[in-house]
PDB file of C-alpha atoms in Angstrom:
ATOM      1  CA  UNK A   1     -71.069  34.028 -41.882  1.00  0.00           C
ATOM      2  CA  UNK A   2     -73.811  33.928 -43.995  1.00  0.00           C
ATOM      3  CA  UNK A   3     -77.647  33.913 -43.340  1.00  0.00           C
ATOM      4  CA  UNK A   4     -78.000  30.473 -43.726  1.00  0.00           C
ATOM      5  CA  UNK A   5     -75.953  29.305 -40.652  1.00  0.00           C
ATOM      6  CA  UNK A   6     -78.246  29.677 -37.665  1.00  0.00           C
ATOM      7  CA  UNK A   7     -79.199  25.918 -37.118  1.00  0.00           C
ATOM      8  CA  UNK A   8     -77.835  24.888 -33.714  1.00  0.00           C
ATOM      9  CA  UNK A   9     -78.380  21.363 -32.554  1.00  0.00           C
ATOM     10  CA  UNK A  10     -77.484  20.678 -29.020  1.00  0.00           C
ATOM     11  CA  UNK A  11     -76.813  16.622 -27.553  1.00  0.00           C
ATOM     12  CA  UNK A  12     -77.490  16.009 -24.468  1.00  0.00           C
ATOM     13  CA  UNK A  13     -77.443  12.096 -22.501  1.00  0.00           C
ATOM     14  CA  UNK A  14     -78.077  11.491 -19.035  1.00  0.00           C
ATOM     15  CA  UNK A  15     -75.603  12.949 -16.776  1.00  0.00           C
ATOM     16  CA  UNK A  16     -74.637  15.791 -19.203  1.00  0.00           C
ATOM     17  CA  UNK A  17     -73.178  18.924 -17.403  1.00  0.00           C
ATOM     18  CA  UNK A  18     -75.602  21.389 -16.816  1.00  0.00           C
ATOM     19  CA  UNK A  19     -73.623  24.063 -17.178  1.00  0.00           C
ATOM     20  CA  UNK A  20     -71.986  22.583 -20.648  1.00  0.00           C
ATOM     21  CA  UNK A  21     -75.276  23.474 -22.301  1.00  0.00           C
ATOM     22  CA  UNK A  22     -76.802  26.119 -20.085  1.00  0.00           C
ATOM     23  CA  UNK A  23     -73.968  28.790 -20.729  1.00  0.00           C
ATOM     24  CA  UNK A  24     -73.135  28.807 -23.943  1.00  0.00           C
ATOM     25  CA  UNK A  25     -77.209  28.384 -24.905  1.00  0.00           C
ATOM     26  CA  UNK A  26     -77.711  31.293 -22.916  1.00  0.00           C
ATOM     27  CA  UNK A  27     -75.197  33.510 -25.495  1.00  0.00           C
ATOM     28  CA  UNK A  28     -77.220  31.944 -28.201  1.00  0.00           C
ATOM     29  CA  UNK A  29     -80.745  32.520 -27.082  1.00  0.00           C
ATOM     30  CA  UNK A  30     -79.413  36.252 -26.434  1.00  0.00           C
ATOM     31  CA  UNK A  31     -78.528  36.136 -29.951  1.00  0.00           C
ATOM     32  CA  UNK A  32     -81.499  34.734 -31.352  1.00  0.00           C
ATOM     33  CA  UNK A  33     -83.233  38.246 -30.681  1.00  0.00           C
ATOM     34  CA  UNK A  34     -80.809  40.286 -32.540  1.00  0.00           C
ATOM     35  CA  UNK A  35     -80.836  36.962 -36.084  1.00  0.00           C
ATOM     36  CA  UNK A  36     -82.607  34.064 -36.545  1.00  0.00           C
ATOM     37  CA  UNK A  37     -81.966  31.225 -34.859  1.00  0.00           C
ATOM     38  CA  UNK A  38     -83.413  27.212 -35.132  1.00  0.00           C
ATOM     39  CA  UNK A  39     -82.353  25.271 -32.041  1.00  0.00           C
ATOM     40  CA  UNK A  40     -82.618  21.249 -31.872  1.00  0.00           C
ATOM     41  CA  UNK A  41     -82.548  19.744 -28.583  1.00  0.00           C
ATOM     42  CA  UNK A  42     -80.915  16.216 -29.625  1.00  0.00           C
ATOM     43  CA  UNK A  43     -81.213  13.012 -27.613  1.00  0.00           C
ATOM     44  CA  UNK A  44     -81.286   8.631 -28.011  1.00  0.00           C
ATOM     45  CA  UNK A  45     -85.083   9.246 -27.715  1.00  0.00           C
ATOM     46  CA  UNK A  46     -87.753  11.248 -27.002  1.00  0.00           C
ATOM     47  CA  UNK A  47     -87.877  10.675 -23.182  1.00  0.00           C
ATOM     48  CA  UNK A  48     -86.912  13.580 -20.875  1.00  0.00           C
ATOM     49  CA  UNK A  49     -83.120  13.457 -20.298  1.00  0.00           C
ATOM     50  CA  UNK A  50     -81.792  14.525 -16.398  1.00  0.00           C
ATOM     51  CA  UNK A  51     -78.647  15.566 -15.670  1.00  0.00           C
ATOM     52  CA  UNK A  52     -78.250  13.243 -12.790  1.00  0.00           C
ATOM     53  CA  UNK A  53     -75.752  10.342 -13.716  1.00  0.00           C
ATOM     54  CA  UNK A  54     -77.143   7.308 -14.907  1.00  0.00           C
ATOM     55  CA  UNK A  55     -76.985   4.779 -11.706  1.00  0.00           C
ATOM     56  CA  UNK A  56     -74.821   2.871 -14.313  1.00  0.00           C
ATOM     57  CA  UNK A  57     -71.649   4.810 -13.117  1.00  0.00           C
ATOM     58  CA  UNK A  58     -69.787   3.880 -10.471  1.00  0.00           C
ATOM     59  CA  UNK A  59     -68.811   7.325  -8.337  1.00  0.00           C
ATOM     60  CA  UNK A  60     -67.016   7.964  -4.978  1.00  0.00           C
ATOM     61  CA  UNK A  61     -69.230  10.807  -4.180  1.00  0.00           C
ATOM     62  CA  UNK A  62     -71.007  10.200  -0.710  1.00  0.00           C
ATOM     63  CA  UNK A  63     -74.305  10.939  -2.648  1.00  0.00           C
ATOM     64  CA  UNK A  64     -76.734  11.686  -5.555  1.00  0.00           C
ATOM     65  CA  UNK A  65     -76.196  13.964  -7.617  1.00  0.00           C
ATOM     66  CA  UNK A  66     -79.501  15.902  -8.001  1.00  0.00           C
ATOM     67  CA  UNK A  67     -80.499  16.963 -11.300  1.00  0.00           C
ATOM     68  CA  UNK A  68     -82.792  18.899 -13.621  1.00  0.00           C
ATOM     69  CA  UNK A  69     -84.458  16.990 -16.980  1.00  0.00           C
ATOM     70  CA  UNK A  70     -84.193  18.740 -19.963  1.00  0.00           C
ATOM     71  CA  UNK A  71     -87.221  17.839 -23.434  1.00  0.00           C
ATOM     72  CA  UNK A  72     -85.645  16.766 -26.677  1.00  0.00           C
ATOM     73  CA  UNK A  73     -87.342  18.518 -29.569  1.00  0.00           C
ATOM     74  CA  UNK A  74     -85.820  15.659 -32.054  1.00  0.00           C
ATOM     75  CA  UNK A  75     -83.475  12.380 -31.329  1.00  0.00           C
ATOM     76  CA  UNK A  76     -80.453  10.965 -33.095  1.00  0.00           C
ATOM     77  CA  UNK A  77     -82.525   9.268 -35.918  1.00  0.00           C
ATOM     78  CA  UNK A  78     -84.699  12.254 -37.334  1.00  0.00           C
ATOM     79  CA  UNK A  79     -82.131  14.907 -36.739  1.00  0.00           C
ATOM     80  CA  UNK A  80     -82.785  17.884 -39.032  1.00  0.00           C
ATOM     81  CA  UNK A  81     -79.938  20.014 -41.292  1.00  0.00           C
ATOM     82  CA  UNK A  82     -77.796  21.777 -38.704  1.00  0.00           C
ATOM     83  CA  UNK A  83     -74.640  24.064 -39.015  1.00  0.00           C
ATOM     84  CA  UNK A  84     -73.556  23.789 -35.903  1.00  0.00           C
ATOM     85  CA  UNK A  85     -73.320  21.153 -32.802  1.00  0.00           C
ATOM     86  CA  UNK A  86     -72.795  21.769 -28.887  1.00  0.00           C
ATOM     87  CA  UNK A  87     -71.544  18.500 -27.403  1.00  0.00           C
ATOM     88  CA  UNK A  88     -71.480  18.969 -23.684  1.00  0.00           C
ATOM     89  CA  UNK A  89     -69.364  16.320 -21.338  1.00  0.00           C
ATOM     90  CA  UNK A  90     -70.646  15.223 -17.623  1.00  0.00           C
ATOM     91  CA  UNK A  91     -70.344  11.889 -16.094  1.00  0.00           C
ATOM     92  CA  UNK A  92     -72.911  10.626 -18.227  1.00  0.00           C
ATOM     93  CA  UNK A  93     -69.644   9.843 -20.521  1.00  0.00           C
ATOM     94  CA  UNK A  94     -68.482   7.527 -18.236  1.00  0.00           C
ATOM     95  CA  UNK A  95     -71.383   5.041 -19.541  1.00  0.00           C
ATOM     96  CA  UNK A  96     -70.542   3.032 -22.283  1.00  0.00           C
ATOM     97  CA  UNK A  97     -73.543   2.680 -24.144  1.00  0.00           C
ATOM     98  CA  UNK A  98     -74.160   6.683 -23.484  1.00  0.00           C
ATOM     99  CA  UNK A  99     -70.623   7.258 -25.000  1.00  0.00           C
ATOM    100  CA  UNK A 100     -71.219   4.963 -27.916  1.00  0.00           C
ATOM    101  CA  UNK A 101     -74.225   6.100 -29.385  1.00  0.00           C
ATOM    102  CA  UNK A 102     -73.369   9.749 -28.497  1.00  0.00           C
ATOM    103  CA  UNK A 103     -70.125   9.354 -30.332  1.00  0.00           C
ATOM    104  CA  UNK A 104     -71.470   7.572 -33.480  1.00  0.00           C
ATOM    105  CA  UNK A 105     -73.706  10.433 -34.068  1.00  0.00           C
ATOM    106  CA  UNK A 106     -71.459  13.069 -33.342  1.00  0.00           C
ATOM    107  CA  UNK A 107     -69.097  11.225 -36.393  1.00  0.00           C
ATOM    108  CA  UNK A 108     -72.519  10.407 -38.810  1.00  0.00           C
ATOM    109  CA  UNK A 109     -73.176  14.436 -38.191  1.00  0.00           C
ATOM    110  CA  UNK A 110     -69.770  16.033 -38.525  1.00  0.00           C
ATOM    111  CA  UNK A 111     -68.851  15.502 -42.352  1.00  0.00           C
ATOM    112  CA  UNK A 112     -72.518  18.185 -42.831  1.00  0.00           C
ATOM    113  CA  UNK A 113     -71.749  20.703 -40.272  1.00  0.00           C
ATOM    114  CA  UNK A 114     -70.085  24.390 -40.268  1.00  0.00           C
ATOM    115  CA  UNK A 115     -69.154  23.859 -36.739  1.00  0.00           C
ATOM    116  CA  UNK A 116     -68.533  21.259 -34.176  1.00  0.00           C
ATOM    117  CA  UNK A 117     -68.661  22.997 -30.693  1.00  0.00           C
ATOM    118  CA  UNK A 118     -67.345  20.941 -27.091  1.00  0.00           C
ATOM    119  CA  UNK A 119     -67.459  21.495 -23.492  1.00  0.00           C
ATOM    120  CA  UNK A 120     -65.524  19.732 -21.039  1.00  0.00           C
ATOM    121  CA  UNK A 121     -65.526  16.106 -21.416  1.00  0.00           C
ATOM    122  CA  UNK A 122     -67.283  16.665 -24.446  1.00  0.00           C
ATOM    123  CA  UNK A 123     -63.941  16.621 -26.504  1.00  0.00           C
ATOM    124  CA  UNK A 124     -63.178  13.155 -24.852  1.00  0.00           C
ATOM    125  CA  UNK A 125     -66.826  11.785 -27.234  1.00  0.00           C
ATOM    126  CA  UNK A 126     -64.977  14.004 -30.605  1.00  0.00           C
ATOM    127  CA  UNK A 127     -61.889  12.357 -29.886  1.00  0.00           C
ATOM    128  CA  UNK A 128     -63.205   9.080 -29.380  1.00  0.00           C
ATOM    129  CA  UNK A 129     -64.997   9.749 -32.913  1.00  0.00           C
ATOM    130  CA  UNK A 130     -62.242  10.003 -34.529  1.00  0.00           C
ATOM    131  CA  UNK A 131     -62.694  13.365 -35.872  1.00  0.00           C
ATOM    132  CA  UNK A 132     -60.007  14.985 -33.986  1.00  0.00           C
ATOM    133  CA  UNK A 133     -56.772  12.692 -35.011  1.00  0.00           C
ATOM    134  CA  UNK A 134     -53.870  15.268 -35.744  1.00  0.00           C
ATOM    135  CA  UNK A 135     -56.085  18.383 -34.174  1.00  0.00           C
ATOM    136  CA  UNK A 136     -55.258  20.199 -31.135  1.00  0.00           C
ATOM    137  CA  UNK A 137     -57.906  20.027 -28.456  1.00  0.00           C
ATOM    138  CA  UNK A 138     -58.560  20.036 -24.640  1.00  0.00           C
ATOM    139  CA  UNK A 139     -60.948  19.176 -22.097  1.00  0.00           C
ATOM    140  CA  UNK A 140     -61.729  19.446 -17.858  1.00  0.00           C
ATOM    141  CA  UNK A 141     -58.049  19.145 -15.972  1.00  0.00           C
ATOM    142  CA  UNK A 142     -59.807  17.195 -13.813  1.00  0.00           C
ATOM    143  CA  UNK A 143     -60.708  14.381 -15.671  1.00  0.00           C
ATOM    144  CA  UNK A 144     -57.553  14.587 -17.620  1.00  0.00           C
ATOM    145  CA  UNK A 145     -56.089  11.208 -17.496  1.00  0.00           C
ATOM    146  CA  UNK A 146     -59.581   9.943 -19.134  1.00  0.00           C
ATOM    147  CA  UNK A 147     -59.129  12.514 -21.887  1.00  0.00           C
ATOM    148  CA  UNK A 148     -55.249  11.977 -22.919  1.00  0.00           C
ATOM    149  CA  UNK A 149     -56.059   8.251 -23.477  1.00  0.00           C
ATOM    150  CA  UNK A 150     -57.072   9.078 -26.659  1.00  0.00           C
ATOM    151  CA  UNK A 151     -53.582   9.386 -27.978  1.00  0.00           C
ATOM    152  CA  UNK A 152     -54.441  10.564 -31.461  1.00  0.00           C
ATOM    153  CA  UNK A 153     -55.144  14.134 -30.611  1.00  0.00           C
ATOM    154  CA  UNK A 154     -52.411  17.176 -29.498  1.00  0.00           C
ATOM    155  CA  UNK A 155     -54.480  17.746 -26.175  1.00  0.00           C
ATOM    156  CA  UNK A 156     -53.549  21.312 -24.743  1.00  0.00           C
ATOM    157  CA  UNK A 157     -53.164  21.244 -21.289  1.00  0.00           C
ATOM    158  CA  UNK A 158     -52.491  24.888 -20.533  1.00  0.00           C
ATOM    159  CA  UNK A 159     -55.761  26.507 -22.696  1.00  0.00           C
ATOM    160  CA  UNK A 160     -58.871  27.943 -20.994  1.00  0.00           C
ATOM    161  CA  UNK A 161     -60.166  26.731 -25.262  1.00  0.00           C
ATOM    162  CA  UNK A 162     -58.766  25.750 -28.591  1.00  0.00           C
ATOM    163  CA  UNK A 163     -59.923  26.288 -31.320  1.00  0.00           C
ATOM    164  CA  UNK A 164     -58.877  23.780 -34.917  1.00  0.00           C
ATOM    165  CA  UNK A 165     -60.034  24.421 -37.958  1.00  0.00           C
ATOM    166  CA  UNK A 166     -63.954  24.415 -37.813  1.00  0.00           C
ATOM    167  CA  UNK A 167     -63.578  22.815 -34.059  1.00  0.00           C
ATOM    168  CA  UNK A 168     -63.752  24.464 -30.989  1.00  0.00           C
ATOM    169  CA  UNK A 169     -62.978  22.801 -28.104  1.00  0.00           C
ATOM    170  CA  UNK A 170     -63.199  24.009 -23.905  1.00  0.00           C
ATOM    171  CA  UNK A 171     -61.952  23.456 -20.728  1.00  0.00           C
ATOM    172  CA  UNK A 172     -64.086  21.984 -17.780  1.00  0.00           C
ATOM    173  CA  UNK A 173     -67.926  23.460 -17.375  1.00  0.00           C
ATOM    174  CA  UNK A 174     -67.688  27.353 -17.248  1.00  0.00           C
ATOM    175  CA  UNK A 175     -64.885  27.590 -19.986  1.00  0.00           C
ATOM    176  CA  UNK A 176     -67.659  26.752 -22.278  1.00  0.00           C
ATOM    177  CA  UNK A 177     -69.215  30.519 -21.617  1.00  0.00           C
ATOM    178  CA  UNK A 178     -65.763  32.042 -22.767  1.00  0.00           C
ATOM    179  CA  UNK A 179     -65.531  29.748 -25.751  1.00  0.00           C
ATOM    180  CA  UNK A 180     -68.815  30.719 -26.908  1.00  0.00           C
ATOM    181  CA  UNK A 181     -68.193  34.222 -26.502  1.00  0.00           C
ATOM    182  CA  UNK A 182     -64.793  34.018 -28.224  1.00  0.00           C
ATOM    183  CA  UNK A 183     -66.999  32.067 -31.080  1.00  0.00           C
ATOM    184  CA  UNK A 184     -69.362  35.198 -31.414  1.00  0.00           C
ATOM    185  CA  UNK A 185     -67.049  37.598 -31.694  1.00  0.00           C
ATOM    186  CA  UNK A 186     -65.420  35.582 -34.138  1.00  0.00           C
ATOM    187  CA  UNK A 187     -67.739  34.366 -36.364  1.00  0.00           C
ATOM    188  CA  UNK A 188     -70.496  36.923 -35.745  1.00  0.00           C
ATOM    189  CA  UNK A 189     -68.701  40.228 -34.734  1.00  0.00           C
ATOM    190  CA  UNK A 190     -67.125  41.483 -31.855  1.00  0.00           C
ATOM    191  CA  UNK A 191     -69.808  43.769 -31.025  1.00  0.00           C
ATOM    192  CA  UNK A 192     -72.032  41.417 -30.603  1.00  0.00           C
ATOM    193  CA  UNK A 193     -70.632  39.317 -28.374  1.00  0.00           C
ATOM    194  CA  UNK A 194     -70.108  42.317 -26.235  1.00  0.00           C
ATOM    195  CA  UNK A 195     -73.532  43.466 -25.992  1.00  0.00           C
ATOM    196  CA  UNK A 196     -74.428  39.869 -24.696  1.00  0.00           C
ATOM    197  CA  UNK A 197     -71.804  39.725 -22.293  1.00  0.00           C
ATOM    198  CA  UNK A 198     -72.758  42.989 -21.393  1.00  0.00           C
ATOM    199  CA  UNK A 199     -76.228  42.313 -20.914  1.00  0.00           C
ATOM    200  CA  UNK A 200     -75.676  38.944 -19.058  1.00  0.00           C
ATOM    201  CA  UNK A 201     -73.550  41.324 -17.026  1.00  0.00           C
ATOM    202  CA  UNK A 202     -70.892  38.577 -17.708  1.00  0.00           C
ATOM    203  CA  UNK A 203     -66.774  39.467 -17.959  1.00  0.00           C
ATOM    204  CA  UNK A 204     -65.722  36.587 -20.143  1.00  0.00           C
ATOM    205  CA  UNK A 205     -61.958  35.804 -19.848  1.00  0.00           C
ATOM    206  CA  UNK A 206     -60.372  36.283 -23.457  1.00  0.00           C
ATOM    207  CA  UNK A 207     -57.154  34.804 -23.177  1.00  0.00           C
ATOM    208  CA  UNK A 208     -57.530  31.303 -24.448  1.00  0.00           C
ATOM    209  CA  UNK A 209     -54.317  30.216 -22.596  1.00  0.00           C
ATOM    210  CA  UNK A 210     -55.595  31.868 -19.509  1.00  0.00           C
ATOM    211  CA  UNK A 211     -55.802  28.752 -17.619  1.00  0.00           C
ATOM    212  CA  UNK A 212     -54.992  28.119 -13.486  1.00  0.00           C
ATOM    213  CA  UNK A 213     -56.530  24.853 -13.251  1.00  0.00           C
ATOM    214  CA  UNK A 214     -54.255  22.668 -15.019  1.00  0.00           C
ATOM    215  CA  UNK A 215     -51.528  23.822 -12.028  1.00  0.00           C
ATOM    216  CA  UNK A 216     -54.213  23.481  -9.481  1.00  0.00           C
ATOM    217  CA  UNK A 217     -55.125  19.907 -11.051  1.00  0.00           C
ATOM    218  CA  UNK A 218     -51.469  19.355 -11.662  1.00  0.00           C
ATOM    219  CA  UNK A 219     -51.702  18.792 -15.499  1.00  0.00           C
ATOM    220  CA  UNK A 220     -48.694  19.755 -16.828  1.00  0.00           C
ATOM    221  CA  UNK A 221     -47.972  17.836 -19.975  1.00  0.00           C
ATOM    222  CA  UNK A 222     -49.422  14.747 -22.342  1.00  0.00           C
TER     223      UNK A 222
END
C-alpha cells in the first residue's frame, strides 16, 4: 500500500448499526497513531445522524430502539478524494429513500476508490448498486432473505467475510471487527493488525468461513 491511501470515508443514515462503524473505526483510529490517517464522516446532510431507526420502518419489536447521534464532517454532495469506504447496514436500510440515496452514492463513489468496505446489511446497499453483479459477497444471516433478493451476486452463506477483488464484505455487526482486522493484516501487515488487536485486548476470529450463525439462523444455501 502506498502512502497515499489513508483517506477513509465512513456513511452513515439513520438507523445505521452502531457497531458496523464503531468496530472497525476503532482498528483504524488505533492505526492512525502508528500512519496518517484522514477520516470523513459522510451523511444526506449536515444534521446529526442517530442510530435509532427512522419511525419510517415498520418493526415488531415491543419498543424503541434507543440510540446515539453521530456529526458528519462532510455529506454526499461535497465528499472529498477517498481510498477507501465503510458502508455499515442497520434497519435504517429498510427505508427507501435512506437506501436510495445511500446506494446512489455508494455507485457515484466506487469507480475512484481503492477499497469498498461493508458490514452487515451494508452489502444488501453494494448489491443493490450494482457493483457487486458476478462477485461473491455476504451479509447478517438474519436478515438473509432481504439480502439474497438481489439475485445478481454469489452470496456466501457459510463466511464469517468475503473478500472480491477490491471488496470486502462481512457478516452481521461484530464480523465487521474480524474483517477489518483481516484487512490490516492484509493490506498493511500482519504485525500491525496484531498490535491493535492486542492492545484492544481483542482475539479476532481468522477463519473467514468460521461461521455458526448461518446454522443457528438456518441459512443454508441461495
Amino acid at each position: 500500500m502506498t502512502d497515499s491511501t489513508n483517506r477513509i470515508g465512513v456513511v452513515i443514515f439513520p438507523g445505521f448499526a452502531l457497531l458496523d462503524v464503531a468496530g472497525p473505526m476503532h482498528f483504524f483510529n488505533s492505526l492512525s497513531a502508528i500512519r496518517p490517517f484522514e477520516l470523513s464522516i459522510i451523511a444526506k446532510t449536515m444534521d446529526p445522524v442517530s442510530t435509532t431507526p427512522p419511525e419510517t420502518i415498520v418493526s415488531d419489536n415491543k419498543h424503541q430502539f434507543i440510540g446515539q447521534a453521530w456529526l458528519p464532517t462532510h455529506t454526499f454532495d461535497n465528499v472529498p478524494d477517498l481510498d477507501i469506504i465503510l458502508v455499515p447496514g442497520g434497519f435504517g436500510i429498510r427505508d427507501e429513500t435512506i437506501f436510495n440515496e445511500t446506494t446512489a452514492f455508494i455507485k457515484e463513489q466506487y469507480p475512484r476508490l481503492k477499497y469498498l468496505l461493508s458490514v452487515c446489511t451494508g452489502s444488501i446497499m453494494i448489491a443493490a448498486a450494482g457493483i457487486l453483479d458476478g462477485r461473491k459477497a455476504t451479509s447478517n444471516k438474519r436478515a438473509w432473505a432481504l439480502t439474497i433478493k438481489h439475485k445478481t451476486v454469489n452470496w456466501i452463506p457459510k463466511a464469517r467475510w468475503v473478500v472480491d477483488g477490491n471488496i470486502w464484505s462481512s457478516s452481521g455487526v461484530a464480523a465487521g471487527m474480524d474483517m477489518t482486522y483481516a484487512f490490516i493484516s492484509t493490506v498493511f501487515s500482519p504485525d500491525i493488525a496484531n498490535e491493535l488487536a492486542n492492545a484492544m485486548e481483542y482475539e479476532p476470529h481468522t477463519n473467514p468461513d468460521w461461521d455458526p450463525f448461518c446454522e443457528i439462523w438456518k441459512v443454508t444455501s441461495q
